[in-house]
XYZ file of C-alpha atoms in Angstrom:
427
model
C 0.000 0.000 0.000
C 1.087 3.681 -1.043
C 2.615 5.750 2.400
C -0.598 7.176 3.531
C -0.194 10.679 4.492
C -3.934 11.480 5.666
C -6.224 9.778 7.472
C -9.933 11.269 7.883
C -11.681 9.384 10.846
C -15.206 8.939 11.644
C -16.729 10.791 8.705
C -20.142 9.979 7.381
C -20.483 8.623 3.857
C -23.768 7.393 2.676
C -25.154 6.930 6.255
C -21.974 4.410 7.297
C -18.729 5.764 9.765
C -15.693 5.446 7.405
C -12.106 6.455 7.914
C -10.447 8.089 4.537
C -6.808 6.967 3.685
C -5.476 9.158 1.220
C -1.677 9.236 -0.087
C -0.293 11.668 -2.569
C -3.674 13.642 -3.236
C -5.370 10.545 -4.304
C -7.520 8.259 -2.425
C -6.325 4.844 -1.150
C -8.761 3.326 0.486
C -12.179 4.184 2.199
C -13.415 1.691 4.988
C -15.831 1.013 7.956
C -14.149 3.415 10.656
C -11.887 1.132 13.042
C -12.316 1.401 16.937
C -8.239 2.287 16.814
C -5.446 2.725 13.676
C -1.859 2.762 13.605
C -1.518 6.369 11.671
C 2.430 6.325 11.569
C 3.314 9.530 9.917
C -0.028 10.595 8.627
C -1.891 13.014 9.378
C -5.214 12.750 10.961
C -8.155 14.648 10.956
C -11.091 13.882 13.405
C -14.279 14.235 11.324
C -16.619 13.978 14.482
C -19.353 12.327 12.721
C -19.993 14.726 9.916
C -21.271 14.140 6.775
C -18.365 13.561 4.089
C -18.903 14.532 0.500
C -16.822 14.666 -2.794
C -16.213 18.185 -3.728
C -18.752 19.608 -6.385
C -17.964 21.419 -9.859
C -19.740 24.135 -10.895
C -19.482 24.982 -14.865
C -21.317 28.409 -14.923
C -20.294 31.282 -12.861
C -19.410 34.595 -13.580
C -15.996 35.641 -11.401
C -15.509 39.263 -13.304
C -11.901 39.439 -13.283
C -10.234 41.278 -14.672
C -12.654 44.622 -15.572
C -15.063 44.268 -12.588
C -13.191 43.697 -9.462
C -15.207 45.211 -7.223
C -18.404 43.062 -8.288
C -16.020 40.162 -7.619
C -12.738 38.958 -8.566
C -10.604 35.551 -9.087
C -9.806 35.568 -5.279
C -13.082 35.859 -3.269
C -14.859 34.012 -6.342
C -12.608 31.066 -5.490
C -13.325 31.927 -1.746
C -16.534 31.274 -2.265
C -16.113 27.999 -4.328
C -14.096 26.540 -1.666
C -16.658 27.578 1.220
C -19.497 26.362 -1.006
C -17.970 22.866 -1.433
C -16.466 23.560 -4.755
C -13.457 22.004 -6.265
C -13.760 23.131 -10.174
C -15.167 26.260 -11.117
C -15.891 27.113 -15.002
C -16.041 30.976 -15.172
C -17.327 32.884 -18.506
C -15.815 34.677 -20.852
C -17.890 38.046 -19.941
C -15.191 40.186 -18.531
C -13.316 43.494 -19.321
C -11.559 43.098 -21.468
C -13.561 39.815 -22.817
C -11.252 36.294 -22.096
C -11.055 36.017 -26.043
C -7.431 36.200 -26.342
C -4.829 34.070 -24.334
C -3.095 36.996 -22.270
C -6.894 37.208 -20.373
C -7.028 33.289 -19.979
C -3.744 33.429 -18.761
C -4.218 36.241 -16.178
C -7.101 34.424 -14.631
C -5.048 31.404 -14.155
C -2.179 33.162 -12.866
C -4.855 34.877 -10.287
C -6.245 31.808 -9.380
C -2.716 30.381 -8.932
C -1.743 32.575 -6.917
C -4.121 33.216 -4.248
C -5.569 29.484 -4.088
C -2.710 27.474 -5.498
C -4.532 24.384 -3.405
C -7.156 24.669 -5.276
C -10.152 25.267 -6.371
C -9.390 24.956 -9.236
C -10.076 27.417 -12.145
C -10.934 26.630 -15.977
C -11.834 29.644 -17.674
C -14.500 29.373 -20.683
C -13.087 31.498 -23.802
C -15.676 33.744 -26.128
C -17.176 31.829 -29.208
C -16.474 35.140 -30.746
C -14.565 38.386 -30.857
C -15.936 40.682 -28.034
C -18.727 38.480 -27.638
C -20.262 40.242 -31.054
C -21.276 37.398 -32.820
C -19.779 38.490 -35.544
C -16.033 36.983 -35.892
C -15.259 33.248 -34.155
C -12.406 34.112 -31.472
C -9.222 33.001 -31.904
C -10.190 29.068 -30.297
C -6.867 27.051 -30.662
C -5.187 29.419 -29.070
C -7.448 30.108 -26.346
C -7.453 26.143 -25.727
C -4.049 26.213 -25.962
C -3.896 29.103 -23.133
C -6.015 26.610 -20.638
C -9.745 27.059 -21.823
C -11.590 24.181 -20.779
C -14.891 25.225 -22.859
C -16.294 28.177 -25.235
C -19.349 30.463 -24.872
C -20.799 33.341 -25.941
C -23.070 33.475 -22.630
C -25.212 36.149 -22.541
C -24.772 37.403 -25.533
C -26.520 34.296 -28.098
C -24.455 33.999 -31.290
C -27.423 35.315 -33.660
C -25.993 33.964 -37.029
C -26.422 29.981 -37.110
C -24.160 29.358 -39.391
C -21.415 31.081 -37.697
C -22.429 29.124 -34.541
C -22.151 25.862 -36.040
C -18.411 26.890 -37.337
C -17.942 27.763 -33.808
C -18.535 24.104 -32.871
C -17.060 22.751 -35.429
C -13.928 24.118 -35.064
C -14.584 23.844 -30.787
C -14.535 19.898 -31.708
C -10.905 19.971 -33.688
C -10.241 20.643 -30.009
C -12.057 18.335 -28.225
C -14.043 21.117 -26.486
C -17.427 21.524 -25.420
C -19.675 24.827 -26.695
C -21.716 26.177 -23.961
C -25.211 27.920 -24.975
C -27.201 30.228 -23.715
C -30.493 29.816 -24.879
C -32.923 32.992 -25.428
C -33.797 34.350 -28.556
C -32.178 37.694 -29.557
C -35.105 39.265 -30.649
C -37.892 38.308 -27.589
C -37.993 40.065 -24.587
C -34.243 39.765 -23.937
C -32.831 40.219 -20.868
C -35.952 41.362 -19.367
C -35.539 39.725 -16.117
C -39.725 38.488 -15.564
C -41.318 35.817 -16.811
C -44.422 37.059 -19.646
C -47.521 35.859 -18.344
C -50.057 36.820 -15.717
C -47.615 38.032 -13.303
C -45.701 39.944 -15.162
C -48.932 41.869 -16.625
C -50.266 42.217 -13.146
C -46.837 44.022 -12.547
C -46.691 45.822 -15.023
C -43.543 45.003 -16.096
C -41.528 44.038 -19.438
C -41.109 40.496 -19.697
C -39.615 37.013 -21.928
C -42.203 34.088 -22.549
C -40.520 30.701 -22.242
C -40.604 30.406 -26.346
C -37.525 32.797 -26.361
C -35.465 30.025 -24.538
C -37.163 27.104 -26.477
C -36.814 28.502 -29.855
C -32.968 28.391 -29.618
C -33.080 25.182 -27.708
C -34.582 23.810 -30.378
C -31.827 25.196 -32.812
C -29.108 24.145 -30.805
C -30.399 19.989 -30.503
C -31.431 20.271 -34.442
C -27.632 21.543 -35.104
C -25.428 19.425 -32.846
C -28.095 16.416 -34.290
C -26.713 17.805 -38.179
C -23.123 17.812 -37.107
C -23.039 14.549 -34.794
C -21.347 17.256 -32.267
C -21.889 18.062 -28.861
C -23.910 21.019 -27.311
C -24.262 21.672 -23.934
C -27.429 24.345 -22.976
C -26.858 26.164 -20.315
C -29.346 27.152 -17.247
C -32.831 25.604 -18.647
C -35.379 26.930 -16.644
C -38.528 25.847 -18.212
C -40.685 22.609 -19.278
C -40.772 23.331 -23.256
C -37.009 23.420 -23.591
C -37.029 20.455 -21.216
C -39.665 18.458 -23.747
C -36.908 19.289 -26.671
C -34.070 18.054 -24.608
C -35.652 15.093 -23.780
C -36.913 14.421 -26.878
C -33.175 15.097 -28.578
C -31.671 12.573 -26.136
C -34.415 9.807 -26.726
C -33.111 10.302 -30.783
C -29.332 9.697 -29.255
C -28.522 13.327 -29.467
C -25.384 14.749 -28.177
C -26.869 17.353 -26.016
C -26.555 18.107 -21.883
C -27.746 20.524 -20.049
C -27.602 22.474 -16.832
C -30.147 24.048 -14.618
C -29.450 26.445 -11.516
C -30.398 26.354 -7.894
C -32.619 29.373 -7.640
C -35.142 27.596 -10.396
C -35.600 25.000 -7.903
C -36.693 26.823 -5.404
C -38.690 30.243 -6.239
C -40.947 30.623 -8.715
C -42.231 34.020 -10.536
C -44.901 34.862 -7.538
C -41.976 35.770 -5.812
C -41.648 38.754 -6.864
C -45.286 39.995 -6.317
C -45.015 38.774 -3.219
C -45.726 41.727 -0.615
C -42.370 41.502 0.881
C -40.566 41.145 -2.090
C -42.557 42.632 -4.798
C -40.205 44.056 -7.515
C -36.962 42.825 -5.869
C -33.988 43.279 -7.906
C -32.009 40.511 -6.632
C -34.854 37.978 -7.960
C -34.061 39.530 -11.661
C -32.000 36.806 -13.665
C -31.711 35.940 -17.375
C -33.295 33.772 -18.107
C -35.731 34.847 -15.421
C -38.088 32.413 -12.523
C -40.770 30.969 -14.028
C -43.587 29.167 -13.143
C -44.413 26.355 -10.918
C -45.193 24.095 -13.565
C -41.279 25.065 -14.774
C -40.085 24.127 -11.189
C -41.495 21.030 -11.184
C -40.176 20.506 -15.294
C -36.381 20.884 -14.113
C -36.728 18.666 -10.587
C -38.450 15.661 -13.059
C -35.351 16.787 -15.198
C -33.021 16.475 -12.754
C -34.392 12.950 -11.049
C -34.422 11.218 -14.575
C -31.716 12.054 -16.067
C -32.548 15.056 -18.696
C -31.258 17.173 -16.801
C -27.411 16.371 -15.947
C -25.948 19.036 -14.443
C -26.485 21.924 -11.897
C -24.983 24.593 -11.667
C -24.959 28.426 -10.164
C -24.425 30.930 -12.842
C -23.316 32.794 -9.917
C -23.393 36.264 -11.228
C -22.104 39.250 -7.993
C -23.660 42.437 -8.766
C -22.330 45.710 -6.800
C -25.409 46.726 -4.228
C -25.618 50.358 -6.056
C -26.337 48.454 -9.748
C -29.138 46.146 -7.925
C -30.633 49.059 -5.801
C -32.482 50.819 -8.579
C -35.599 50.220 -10.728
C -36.455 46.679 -11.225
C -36.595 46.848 -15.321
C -33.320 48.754 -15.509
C -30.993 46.569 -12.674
C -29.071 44.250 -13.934
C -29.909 40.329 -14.625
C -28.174 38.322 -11.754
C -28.255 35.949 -8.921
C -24.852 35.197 -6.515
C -25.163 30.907 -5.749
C -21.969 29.597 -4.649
C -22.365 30.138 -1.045
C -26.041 29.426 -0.823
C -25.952 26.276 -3.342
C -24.857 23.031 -1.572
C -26.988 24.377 1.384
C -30.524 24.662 -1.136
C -30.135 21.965 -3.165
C -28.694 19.469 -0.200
C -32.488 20.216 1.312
C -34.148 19.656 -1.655
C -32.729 16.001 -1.351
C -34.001 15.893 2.586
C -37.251 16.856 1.583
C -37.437 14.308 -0.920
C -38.019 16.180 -3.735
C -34.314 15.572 -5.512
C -32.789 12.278 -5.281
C -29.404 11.649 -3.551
C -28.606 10.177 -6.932
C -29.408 13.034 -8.880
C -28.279 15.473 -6.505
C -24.714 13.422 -6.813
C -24.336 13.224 -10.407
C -25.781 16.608 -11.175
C -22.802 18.243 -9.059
C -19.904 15.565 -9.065
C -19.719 12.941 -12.139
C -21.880 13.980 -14.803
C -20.130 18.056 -15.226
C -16.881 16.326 -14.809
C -17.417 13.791 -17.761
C -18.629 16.175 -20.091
C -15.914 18.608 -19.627
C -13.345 16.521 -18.934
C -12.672 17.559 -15.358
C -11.275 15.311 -12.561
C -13.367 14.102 -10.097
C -13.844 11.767 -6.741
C -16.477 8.663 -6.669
C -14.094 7.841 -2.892
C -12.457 4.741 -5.347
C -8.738 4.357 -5.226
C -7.063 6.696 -7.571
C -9.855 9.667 -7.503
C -8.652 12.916 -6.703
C -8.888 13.788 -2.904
C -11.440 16.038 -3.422
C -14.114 16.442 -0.501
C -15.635 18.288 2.375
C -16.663 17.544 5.806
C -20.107 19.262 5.871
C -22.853 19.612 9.240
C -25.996 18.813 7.833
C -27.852 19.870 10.835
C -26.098 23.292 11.413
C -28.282 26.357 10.577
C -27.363 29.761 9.077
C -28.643 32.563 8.105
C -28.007 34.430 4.444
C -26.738 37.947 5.198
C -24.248 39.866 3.423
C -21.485 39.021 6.130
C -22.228 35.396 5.937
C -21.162 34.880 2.207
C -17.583 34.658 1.307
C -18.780 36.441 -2.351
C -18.416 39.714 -2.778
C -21.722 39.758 -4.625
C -24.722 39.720 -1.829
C -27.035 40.137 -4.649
C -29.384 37.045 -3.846
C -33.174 36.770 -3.232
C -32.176 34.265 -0.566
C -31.093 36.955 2.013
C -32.587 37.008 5.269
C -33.467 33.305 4.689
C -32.427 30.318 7.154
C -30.898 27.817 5.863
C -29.552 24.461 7.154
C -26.106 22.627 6.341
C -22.642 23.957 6.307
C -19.135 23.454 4.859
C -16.837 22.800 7.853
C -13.312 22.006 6.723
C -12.639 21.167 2.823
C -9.830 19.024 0.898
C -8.559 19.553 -2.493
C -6.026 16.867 -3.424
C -5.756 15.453 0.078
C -4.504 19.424 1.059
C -6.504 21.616 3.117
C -7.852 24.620 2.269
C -10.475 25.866 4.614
């Protein structure tokens, strides 16, 4: 057996007390937790009892660096991540200047290395095109040569389909992924409010759920034509959900992500009394129905669905405090994340499974990230977490500079204790 250099004793894992050998970053060996161990050299950490989990990956966030430091920036984004249970982080291309050239993807790993050189780690997502303009494909090889794990034009839907489809053409002569955000460029875009009877009632400008549909169904028809991946990023409502489905019944190659915050608040939210026109509930695409909710937690339980992730977008208080149908689109997640979607599971209403996949294996396998299943040879990637501890979401209890979330003033229940990244600690 390899020189074991940690030992993590009495820690939870699927309901059993297991102690954690690990050697060299890797796992070793995971077993029913022994009454007493000869730990030689290694060093030991006492779990106490709490719940052990593989480290998550998050492939949509937004960590504004370099251009918008003070909204957030490479060092409290990955403070964040870590806090939140996060061991890979894919961050946009949406900065100032955009990350489409290799001196920005380079900067953002150099930031990354050197304030969290234990991880977690950072894979920035390069621009499908110049500026994010749509009109010129960025310059791809050398962006994937630079370290881009993935290319997007989030936010900014490449309008032109068949420069879209040479975007993931030549994203496949690298063996890389092209990440789509779905919403039409001509229908209600960006409005932040879902069109229908609350958005009327409110008076406010709004995006039906066609807008996202319409390019979902582009997307599956094109990666269908060209035998070629497509991943769809944040789906939020049953019609693009039907399509997806539908795609992957005919063996397409399409996955998808949905976020947090669609599991758990709907568009009455925000004609609620006590939160009626709150800007921090604004996000592109926006909260939609509770039909919708229920679409993405079927999604999610049976597969359709494989990922989750944040789309953790920090927004300065003075750009959120202002009228709701100029503020910008946005939601902060990787604080609040583990925490919501680890109680959807408790309330039965995700399964373990899904939870599991949709965070650990399934993001990792498309995008060819490492990951820990607790075999021998996985990456030491995990996190002692309290299930039972509560907190509650203020701005001084999130590691993000962006506080931007509807969640504040909210209790939640479960926290991130002490987390490993390649058997090191690093909170």
């Amino acid at each position: 057996m390899a020189k074991i250099d940690l030992i993590v004793r009495r820690a939870k894992l699927d309901g059993k007390e297991v102690d954690i050998f690990v050697s060299k970053g890797k796992i070793v060996e995971v077993k029913k937790s022994a009454e007493t161990i000869d730990a030689g050299d290694a060093k030991v950490e006492e779990a106490f009892g709490l719940t052990v989990m593989a480290s998550m990956t998050d492939v949509h966030v937004h960590l504004r660096e370099p251009g918008f430091e003070y909204k957030e920036d490479v060092e409290s984004g990955l403070r964040a991540a870590a806090w939140g249970g996060f061991s890979n982080i894919l961050c946009m291309a949406n900065t100032k200047p955009v990350n489409d050239d290799d001196s920005v993807t380079k900067l953002m790993l150099e930031q990354a290395r050197k304030f969290w050189p234990k991880g977690p780690r950072l894979f920035p997502i390069g621009a499908l095109t110049k500026g994010l303009k749509g009109e010129e494909l960025a310059p791809m090889a050398e962006l994937a040569e630079a370290g881009c794990a993935a290319f997007s034009n989030d936010g900014v839907p490449v309008k032109s389909t068949e420069l879209f489809r040479r975007a993931m053409e030549y994203a496949s002569d690298w063996d890389k992924v092209v990440i789509d955000h779905c919403e039409d460029p001509y229908m209600g875009v960006a409005a932040g409010v879902n069109e229908g009877v609350v958005s009327s009632r409110l008076g406010l400008p709004a995006q039906p759920d066609m807008a996202e549909a319409l390019q979902v169904a582009r997307d599956v028809l094109l990666a269908e034509y060209l035998e070629l991946p497509i991943h769809l990023a944040h789906i939020s409502c049953r019609k693009s959900l039907d399509l997806i489905r539908f795609a992957k019944e005919r063996g397409v190659k399409v996955t998808a992500e949905t976020a947090p915050h669609y599991l758990v608040l709907t568009e009455d939210y925000l004609e609620n009394e006590a939160t009626e026109y709150d800007t921090n509930a604004k996000v592109n695409p926006p909260l939609r129905t509770l039909d919708d909710q229920n679409a993405m937690l079927e999604g999610l339980n049976d597969g359709t669905i494989d990922c989750l992730a944040t789309d953790h977008a920090p927004h300065a208080a003075h750009e959120k405090e202002t009228e709701f149908d100029v503020a910008p689109c946005g939601i902060t997640g990787l604080d609040t994340a583990l925490s919501v979607t680890w109680q959807l599971v408790k309330d039965g209403k995700l399964k373990k499974e899904a939870f599991t996949r949709a965070w650990t294996t399934a993001p990792c396998e498309i995008f060819k990230l490492p990951v820990n299943t607790f075999q021998p040879g996985d990456p030491a990637d995990f996190f002692l977490f309290d299930e039972a501890e509560e907190w509650t979401v203020e701005p001084q209890a999130l590691h993000s500079k962006g506080k931007n979330t509807p969640l504040l003033g909210t209790t939640l229940k479960g926290r991130v204790k002490t987390h490993f990244i390649q058997g090191k600690k690093i909170v």
